[in-house]
Amino acid sequence: MKGVSVGLIIGITIGVVIGILLAISTLFCVKYRRKHSQIGNSSSRRAATIPIRANGADSCSILSDSTMGPESPKSSDANSRSLWIEGPKRKSVVSMSGIPKYPYKDLQKATYNFTTTIGHGAFGPVYKAKMSTGEIVAVKVLATNSKQGEKEFQTEVSLLGRLHHRNLVNLVGYCAEKGQHMLVYVYMSNGSLASHLYSEKHEPLSWDLRIYIALDVARGLEYLHDGAIPPVVHRDIKSSNILLDRSMRARVADFGLSREEMVNPHASNVRGTFGYLDPEYMSTRAFTKKSDVYSFGVLLFELVAGRNPQQGLMEYVELAAMNTEGKVGWEEIVDSRLDGKFDTEELNDIAALAYKCIDRTAKKRPSMRDIVQALCGVIKLKQSKKNHGRALSVTEEEVAIDVVDQTDTQIPVTELRREESINSSVDLPEV
């Protein structure tokens, strides 16, 4: 009887031990699956679908809607959802969101062994490349000694993989081979806005073109703030990060410092370009949409004055504001290269808008949606004046012809025709 009891106790003990081991194994399996499920969900959230609203609410009707970026001829890397980047101390993953993958040898050949340099930034050199399909692209190569560049590479890929707008420089592919990390963009043949404002190699930008460029940039930022899901703040708006295509349409570039607004808006280090940085961000370290608005205001004053913050732009603006009260009288800061060829009312409207954007209190600054509407209003008024001028010119010509018929006196109708021709020949780019 005693032997039976001992055997029973031993059997029960063994059963309990086996049960505990099974429970522990089951718990580990559940935790493992849950962890991988969270990683998958996080990747899905970052590779969000294209926003439902392409260009913000109430965009002015005289401008065409935003379009999707051009398709790359390269096929997507269908078997891989992510790109592993080898860091010095870690491995990190970036969601590719279906972005085409270019072989290293193809980019090496297209850039003539990386000899076609067209620029160089903190990220690394940029090359012009002609692909075997005939497509012209720009290839940005991460410098091998750039620790920050690796983070920016990940940011640009993860953001631009899902952001598509006609006023953003579109990412068309990437390469991560042979220890190199490269980003492939649509080629912007007219270079940066900064080069057109400050380089003697280019003709001065006309006043009308400056307004259209400002609107292009505003629409790109409005898309990031109000059209992207989740919203995105750019964090480095400046004239050198605005690129111009062959039609002189402006696109916002360089998203290496960008953040999704809801993800960690606070950063310990100040990032961006001094002179364009929001004073409130400098003191609080919190970068918001209104910080982008401040930078855009500085850019507007660049377009008006033809000088950058490193040339004392903001001091120049503040001195002028003492006389204008932020509303009228901004003629004293206008770019001398315009030779007086600008509309004074438009100048005051643009400068007054820019002054609101650089208000030291973020809450008092307009939103990018408000800015787009204000710029649309300036352009609509411009078109109205032009149409009114054409109608008036036709009326004057009819009167002149009638006088000639009645008095047989030579009146310079050709002068009227010449003025009408000049008015109608202002060929503003389609936006």
Coordinates of N, CA, C and O in Angstrom, one line a residue, residues 130-253:
K130 N 22.1 58.3 -67.0 CA 21.2 57.9 -68.1 C 21.1 56.4 -68.2 O 22.1 55.7 -68.4
M131 N 19.9 56.0 -67.9 CA 19.7 54.5 -67.8 C 19.6 53.9 -69.2 O 19.5 54.6 -70.2
S132 N 19.7 52.6 -69.2 CA 19.7 51.9 -70.5 C 18.3 52.1 -71.3 O 18.3 52.0 -72.5
T133 N 17.3 52.5 -70.5 CA 16.0 52.7 -71.1 C 15.9 54.1 -71.7 O 14.9 54.5 -72.4
G134 N 17.0 55.0 -71.5 CA 16.9 56.3 -72.0 C 16.5 57.3 -70.9 O 16.5 58.5 -71.1
E135 N 16.0 56.8 -69.8 CA 15.5 57.6 -68.7 C 16.6 58.3 -68.0 O 17.7 57.8 -67.7
I136 N 16.5 59.7 -67.8 CA 17.5 60.5 -67.1 C 17.1 60.6 -65.6 O 15.9 61.0 -65.3
V137 N 18.0 60.2 -64.7 CA 17.7 60.3 -63.3 C 18.8 60.9 -62.6 O 19.9 61.2 -63.1
A138 N 18.6 61.3 -61.3 CA 19.6 61.8 -60.4 C 19.9 60.7 -59.4 O 18.9 60.2 -58.8
V139 N 21.2 60.4 -59.1 CA 21.5 59.3 -58.2 C 22.3 60.0 -57.0 O 23.3 60.6 -57.2
K140 N 21.7 59.9 -55.8 CA 22.3 60.4 -54.6 C 23.0 59.3 -53.9 O 22.3 58.3 -53.5
V141 N 24.3 59.4 -53.6 CA 25.0 58.3 -53.0 C 25.4 58.7 -51.6 O 26.0 59.8 -51.3
L142 N 25.1 57.8 -50.7 CA 25.5 58.0 -49.3 C 27.0 57.9 -49.1 O 27.6 56.9 -49.4
A143 N 27.6 59.0 -48.6 CA 29.0 59.0 -48.3 C 29.3 57.9 -47.3 O 28.6 57.7 -46.3
T144 N 30.4 57.1 -47.5 CA 30.7 56.0 -46.6 C 31.0 56.4 -45.2 O 30.9 55.6 -44.3
N145 N 31.4 57.7 -45.0 CA 31.8 58.2 -43.7 C 30.6 59.0 -43.0 O 30.8 59.7 -42.0
S146 N 29.4 58.9 -43.6 CA 28.3 59.7 -43.2 C 27.4 58.9 -42.2 O 26.6 58.1 -42.7
K147 N 27.6 59.1 -40.9 CA 26.7 58.4 -40.0 C 25.3 58.9 -40.0 O 24.4 58.1 -40.0
Q148 N 25.2 60.2 -40.1 CA 23.9 60.8 -40.1 C 23.2 60.5 -41.4 O 22.0 60.3 -41.5
G149 N 24.0 60.4 -42.5 CA 23.4 60.1 -43.8 C 22.7 58.8 -43.8 O 21.7 58.6 -44.5
E150 N 23.1 57.8 -43.1 CA 22.4 56.5 -43.0 C 21.0 56.7 -42.5 O 20.1 56.1 -43.0
K151 N 20.9 57.5 -41.4 CA 19.5 57.7 -40.9 C 18.7 58.5 -41.9 O 17.5 58.2 -42.1
E152 N 19.3 59.5 -42.6 CA 18.6 60.2 -43.6 C 18.1 59.3 -44.8 O 17.1 59.5 -45.4
F153 N 19.0 58.4 -45.1 CA 18.7 57.4 -46.2 C 17.4 56.7 -45.8 O 16.5 56.6 -46.6
Q154 N 17.4 56.2 -44.6 CA 16.2 55.4 -44.1 C 14.9 56.3 -44.1 O 13.9 55.9 -44.5
T155 N 15.1 57.6 -43.7 CA 14.0 58.5 -43.6 C 13.4 58.8 -45.0 O 12.2 58.7 -45.2
E156 N 14.3 59.1 -45.9 CA 13.8 59.4 -47.3 C 13.1 58.2 -47.9 O 12.1 58.4 -48.6
V157 N 13.7 57.0 -47.8 CA 13.1 55.9 -48.4 C 11.7 55.6 -47.8 O 10.7 55.4 -48.5
S158 N 11.6 55.6 -46.5 CA 10.4 55.3 -45.8 C 9.3 56.3 -46.1 O 8.1 56.0 -46.2
L159 N 9.7 57.6 -46.2 CA 8.7 58.7 -46.5 C 8.3 58.7 -47.9 O 7.1 58.7 -48.3
L160 N 9.3 58.8 -48.8 CA 9.1 59.1 -50.2 C 8.5 57.8 -50.9 O 7.9 57.9 -52.0
G161 N 8.6 56.7 -50.3 CA 8.0 55.5 -50.8 C 6.5 55.6 -50.9 O 5.8 54.9 -51.6
R162 N 5.9 56.5 -50.0 CA 4.4 56.6 -50.0 C 3.9 58.0 -50.3 O 2.7 58.3 -50.3
L163 N 4.8 59.0 -50.5 CA 4.4 60.4 -50.8 C 4.6 60.6 -52.3 O 5.7 60.5 -52.9
H164 N 3.5 61.0 -52.9 CA 3.5 61.3 -54.4 C 2.7 62.5 -54.7 O 1.5 62.6 -54.4
H165 N 3.4 63.5 -55.2 CA 2.8 64.8 -55.5 C 3.6 65.5 -56.6 O 4.8 65.4 -56.6
R166 N 3.0 66.3 -57.4 CA 3.7 66.9 -58.5 C 4.7 68.0 -58.0 O 5.5 68.4 -58.8
N167 N 4.5 68.4 -56.8 CA 5.4 69.4 -56.2 C 6.4 68.9 -55.2 O 7.0 69.6 -54.4
L168 N 6.6 67.6 -55.3 CA 7.6 66.9 -54.5 C 8.5 66.2 -55.5 O 8.1 65.6 -56.5
V169 N 9.9 66.2 -55.2 CA 10.8 65.4 -56.0 C 10.5 63.9 -55.7 O 10.7 63.5 -54.6
N170 N 10.2 63.2 -56.8 CA 9.8 61.8 -56.6 C 11.0 60.8 -56.6 O 11.9 60.9 -57.4
L171 N 10.9 59.9 -55.6 CA 11.9 58.9 -55.5 C 11.5 57.7 -56.4 O 10.3 57.2 -56.3
V172 N 12.3 57.4 -57.4 CA 11.9 56.3 -58.3 C 12.7 55.0 -58.1 O 12.4 54.0 -58.8
G173 N 13.6 55.0 -57.1 CA 14.3 53.7 -56.9 C 15.4 53.9 -55.9 O 15.6 54.9 -55.3
Y174 N 16.0 52.7 -55.5 CA 17.1 52.7 -54.6 C 18.1 51.6 -54.9 O 17.8 50.8 -55.8
C175 N 19.2 51.7 -54.3 CA 20.2 50.6 -54.5 C 20.9 50.4 -53.1 O 21.3 51.4 -52.5
A176 N 21.1 49.2 -52.7 CA 21.9 48.9 -51.5 C 22.7 47.6 -51.8 O 22.3 46.5 -51.4
E177 N 23.8 47.8 -52.4 CA 24.7 46.7 -52.7 C 26.2 47.2 -52.6 O 26.5 48.4 -52.6
K178 N 27.0 46.2 -52.4 CA 28.5 46.4 -52.3 C 28.8 47.5 -51.2 O 29.8 48.3 -51.4
G179 N 28.1 47.5 -50.2 CA 28.3 48.5 -49.1 C 27.9 49.9 -49.4 O 28.3 50.8 -48.7
Q180 N 27.2 50.1 -50.5 CA 26.7 51.4 -50.9 C 25.2 51.6 -50.7 O 24.5 50.6 -50.9
H181 N 24.8 52.8 -50.4 CA 23.4 53.1 -50.3 C 23.1 54.3 -51.2 O 23.7 55.3 -51.1
M182 N 22.2 54.1 -52.2 CA 21.9 55.1 -53.1 C 20.4 55.3 -53.3 O 19.6 54.4 -53.2
L183 N 20.0 56.6 -53.6 CA 18.6 57.0 -53.8 C 18.6 57.5 -55.3 O 19.4 58.3 -55.7
V184 N 17.5 57.1 -56.0 CA 17.4 57.4 -57.4 C 16.1 58.3 -57.5 O 15.0 57.9 -57.2
Y185 N 16.3 59.5 -58.1 CA 15.2 60.5 -58.2 C 15.0 60.9 -59.6 O 15.8 60.7 -60.5
V186 N 13.8 61.5 -59.8 CA 13.5 62.1 -61.1 C 14.5 63.3 -61.3 O 14.8 64.0 -60.3
Y187 N 15.1 63.4 -62.4 CA 16.1 64.4 -62.7 C 15.5 65.8 -62.9 O 14.5 65.9 -63.7
M188 N 15.9 66.8 -62.2 CA 15.4 68.1 -62.3 C 16.4 69.0 -63.1 O 17.4 69.4 -62.6
S189 N 16.1 69.2 -64.4 CA 17.1 69.8 -65.3 C 17.5 71.2 -65.0 O 18.5 71.7 -65.5
N190 N 16.6 72.0 -64.3 CA 17.0 73.4 -64.1 C 17.6 73.7 -62.7 O 17.7 74.8 -62.3
G191 N 18.0 72.6 -62.0 CA 18.7 72.8 -60.8 C 17.9 73.4 -59.7 O 16.7 73.3 -59.6
S192 N 18.6 74.0 -58.7 CA 18.0 74.5 -57.5 C 17.5 76.0 -57.7 O 18.0 76.7 -58.6
L193 N 16.5 76.4 -56.9 CA 16.1 77.8 -56.9 C 17.2 78.7 -56.5 O 17.3 79.8 -57.0
A194 N 18.0 78.2 -55.5 CA 19.1 79.1 -55.1 C 20.1 79.4 -56.2 O 20.5 80.6 -56.3
S195 N 20.3 78.5 -57.1 CA 21.2 78.8 -58.2 C 20.7 79.9 -59.1 O 21.4 80.7 -59.7
H196 N 19.3 79.9 -59.3 CA 18.7 80.9 -60.2 C 18.6 82.3 -59.5 O 18.6 83.3 -60.1
L197 N 18.6 82.3 -58.1 CA 18.5 83.5 -57.4 C 19.9 84.2 -57.3 O 20.0 85.4 -57.2
Y198 N 20.9 83.4 -57.2 CA 22.2 83.9 -56.8 C 23.4 83.7 -57.8 O 24.4 84.3 -57.6
S199 N 23.2 82.8 -58.7 CA 24.3 82.5 -59.7 C 24.2 83.5 -60.9 O 23.1 83.7 -61.5
E200 N 25.3 84.0 -61.3 CA 25.4 84.8 -62.5 C 25.2 84.0 -63.8 O 25.0 84.6 -64.9
K201 N 25.2 82.7 -63.7 CA 25.1 81.8 -64.9 C 23.6 81.8 -65.4 O 23.4 81.5 -66.6
H202 N 22.7 82.2 -64.6 CA 21.3 82.2 -64.9 C 20.7 83.6 -65.1 O 21.2 84.5 -64.4
E203 N 19.8 83.7 -66.0 CA 19.1 85.0 -66.1 C 18.2 85.2 -64.8 O 17.7 84.2 -64.2
P204 N 18.0 86.5 -64.4 CA 17.2 86.7 -63.3 C 15.8 86.2 -63.4 O 15.2 86.3 -64.5
L205 N 15.2 85.6 -62.4 CA 13.8 85.1 -62.5 C 12.9 86.3 -62.6 O 13.0 87.2 -61.8
S206 N 11.9 86.2 -63.4 CA 10.9 87.2 -63.5 C 10.0 87.2 -62.3 O 9.9 86.2 -61.5
W207 N 9.4 88.4 -62.0 CA 8.5 88.5 -60.9 C 7.3 87.5 -61.0 O 7.0 86.8 -60.0
D208 N 6.7 87.3 -62.1 CA 5.6 86.4 -62.3 C 6.1 85.0 -62.0 O 5.4 84.2 -61.3
L209 N 7.3 84.6 -62.5 CA 7.7 83.2 -62.2 C 8.0 83.0 -60.8 O 7.8 81.9 -60.2
R210 N 8.5 84.0 -60.1 CA 8.7 83.9 -58.6 C 7.4 83.6 -57.9 O 7.4 82.8 -56.9
I211 N 6.3 84.2 -58.3 CA 5.0 83.9 -57.6 C 4.6 82.5 -57.9 O 4.2 81.8 -56.9
Y212 N 4.8 82.0 -59.1 CA 4.4 80.6 -59.4 C 5.2 79.6 -58.7 O 4.8 78.6 -58.2
I213 N 6.5 79.9 -58.5 CA 7.4 79.0 -57.8 C 7.0 79.0 -56.3 O 6.9 77.9 -55.7
A214 N 6.6 80.1 -55.7 CA 6.2 80.2 -54.4 C 4.9 79.3 -54.2 O 4.8 78.6 -53.2
L215 N 4.0 79.4 -55.1 CA 2.8 78.6 -55.0 C 3.1 77.1 -55.2 O 2.5 76.3 -54.5
D216 N 4.0 76.7 -56.0 CA 4.4 75.3 -56.2 C 4.9 74.8 -54.8 O 4.5 73.7 -54.4
V217 N 5.8 75.5 -54.2 CA 6.4 75.1 -52.9 C 5.3 75.0 -51.9 O 5.2 74.0 -51.1
A218 N 4.4 76.0 -51.8 CA 3.3 76.0 -50.9 C 2.4 74.8 -51.0 O 2.0 74.2 -50.1
R219 N 2.1 74.4 -52.3 CA 1.2 73.3 -52.5 C 1.9 72.0 -52.1 O 1.3 71.1 -51.6
G220 N 3.2 71.9 -52.3 CA 4.0 70.7 -51.9 C 3.9 70.6 -50.4 O 3.7 69.5 -49.8
L221 N 4.1 71.7 -49.7 CA 4.1 71.6 -48.2 C 2.7 71.4 -47.7 O 2.5 70.7 -46.7
E222 N 1.7 72.0 -48.4 CA 0.3 71.7 -47.9 C -0.1 70.3 -48.0 O -0.7 69.7 -47.2
Y223 N 0.4 69.6 -49.1 CA 0.2 68.2 -49.2 C 0.8 67.4 -48.1 O 0.2 66.5 -47.5
L224 N 2.1 67.8 -47.7 CA 2.7 67.1 -46.6 C 2.0 67.3 -45.3 O 1.8 66.4 -44.5
H225 N 1.5 68.5 -45.1 CA 0.8 68.8 -43.8 C -0.6 68.3 -43.7 O -1.0 67.8 -42.7
D226 N -1.3 68.4 -44.8 CA -2.8 68.2 -44.7 C -3.2 67.0 -45.6 O -4.3 66.5 -45.5
G227 N -2.4 66.6 -46.6 CA -2.8 65.5 -47.5 C -2.2 64.2 -47.1 O -2.8 63.1 -47.3
A228 N -1.0 64.2 -46.6 CA -0.3 62.9 -46.2 C -0.9 62.3 -45.0 O -1.3 63.1 -44.1
I229 N -0.9 61.0 -44.9 CA -1.4 60.3 -43.8 C -0.4 59.3 -43.3 O -0.1 58.3 -44.0
P230 N 0.2 59.5 -42.1 CA 0.0 60.7 -41.2 C 0.7 61.9 -41.8 O 1.5 61.8 -42.7
P231 N 0.5 63.1 -41.2 CA 1.1 64.3 -41.7 C 2.6 64.3 -41.5 O 3.2 63.6 -40.7
V232 N 3.3 65.0 -42.4 CA 4.7 65.1 -42.4 C 5.2 66.5 -42.3 O 4.7 67.4 -43.0
V233 N 6.2 66.8 -41.5 CA 6.9 68.1 -41.5 C 8.2 67.9 -42.1 O 9.0 66.9 -41.9
H234 N 8.6 68.9 -43.0 CA 9.8 68.7 -43.8 C 11.1 69.0 -43.0 O 12.1 68.3 -43.1
R235 N 11.1 70.1 -42.3 CA 12.2 70.5 -41.3 C 13.4 71.1 -42.0 O 14.3 71.5 -41.3
D236 N 13.4 71.3 -43.3 CA 14.6 71.9 -43.9 C 14.2 72.6 -45.2 O 14.9 72.4 -46.2
I237 N 13.2 73.5 -45.2 CA 12.8 74.2 -46.3 C 13.8 75.4 -46.5 O 14.0 76.2 -45.6
K238 N 14.4 75.5 -47.7 CA 15.3 76.5 -48.1 C 15.5 76.5 -49.6 O 15.1 75.5 -50.2
S239 N 16.0 77.6 -50.1 CA 16.1 77.7 -51.6 C 16.9 76.6 -52.3 O 16.6 76.2 -53.4
S240 N 17.9 76.1 -51.6 CA 18.7 75.1 -52.2 C 18.0 73.7 -52.2 O 18.5 72.8 -52.9
N241 N 17.0 73.6 -51.4 CA 16.2 72.3 -51.4 C 14.9 72.4 -52.3 O 14.0 71.6 -52.2
I242 N 14.8 73.5 -53.1 CA 13.7 73.6 -54.0 C 14.3 73.4 -55.4 O 15.2 74.2 -55.8
L243 N 13.9 72.4 -56.1 CA 14.4 72.1 -57.4 C 13.4 72.4 -58.5 O 12.2 72.4 -58.3
L244 N 13.9 72.8 -59.7 CA 13.1 73.2 -60.8 C 13.2 72.3 -62.0 O 14.4 71.9 -62.4
D245 N 12.1 71.8 -62.6 CA 12.1 70.9 -63.7 C 12.3 71.7 -65.0 O 12.5 73.0 -65.0
R246 N 12.2 71.1 -66.1 CA 12.4 71.8 -67.4 C 11.4 72.8 -67.7 O 11.6 73.7 -68.5
S247 N 10.2 72.7 -67.1 CA 9.2 73.7 -67.3 C 9.2 74.8 -66.2 O 8.3 75.6 -66.0
M248 N 10.3 74.8 -65.4 CA 10.5 75.7 -64.3 C 9.4 75.5 -63.2 O 9.1 76.5 -62.5
R249 N 8.8 74.3 -63.1 CA 7.9 74.0 -62.0 C 8.7 73.6 -60.8 O 9.7 72.8 -61.0
A250 N 8.4 74.1 -59.7 CA 9.2 73.8 -58.5 C 8.7 72.6 -57.7 O 7.5 72.3 -57.7
R251 N 9.7 71.9 -57.2 CA 9.4 70.7 -56.4 C 10.3 70.7 -55.1 O 11.5 71.1 -55.2
V252 N 9.7 70.3 -54.0 CA 10.4 70.3 -52.7 C 11.2 69.0 -52.7 O 10.8 67.9 -53.0
A253 N 12.5 69.2 -52.3 CA 13.4 68.0 -52.3 C 14.0 67.9 -50.9 O 13.8 68.7 -50.0

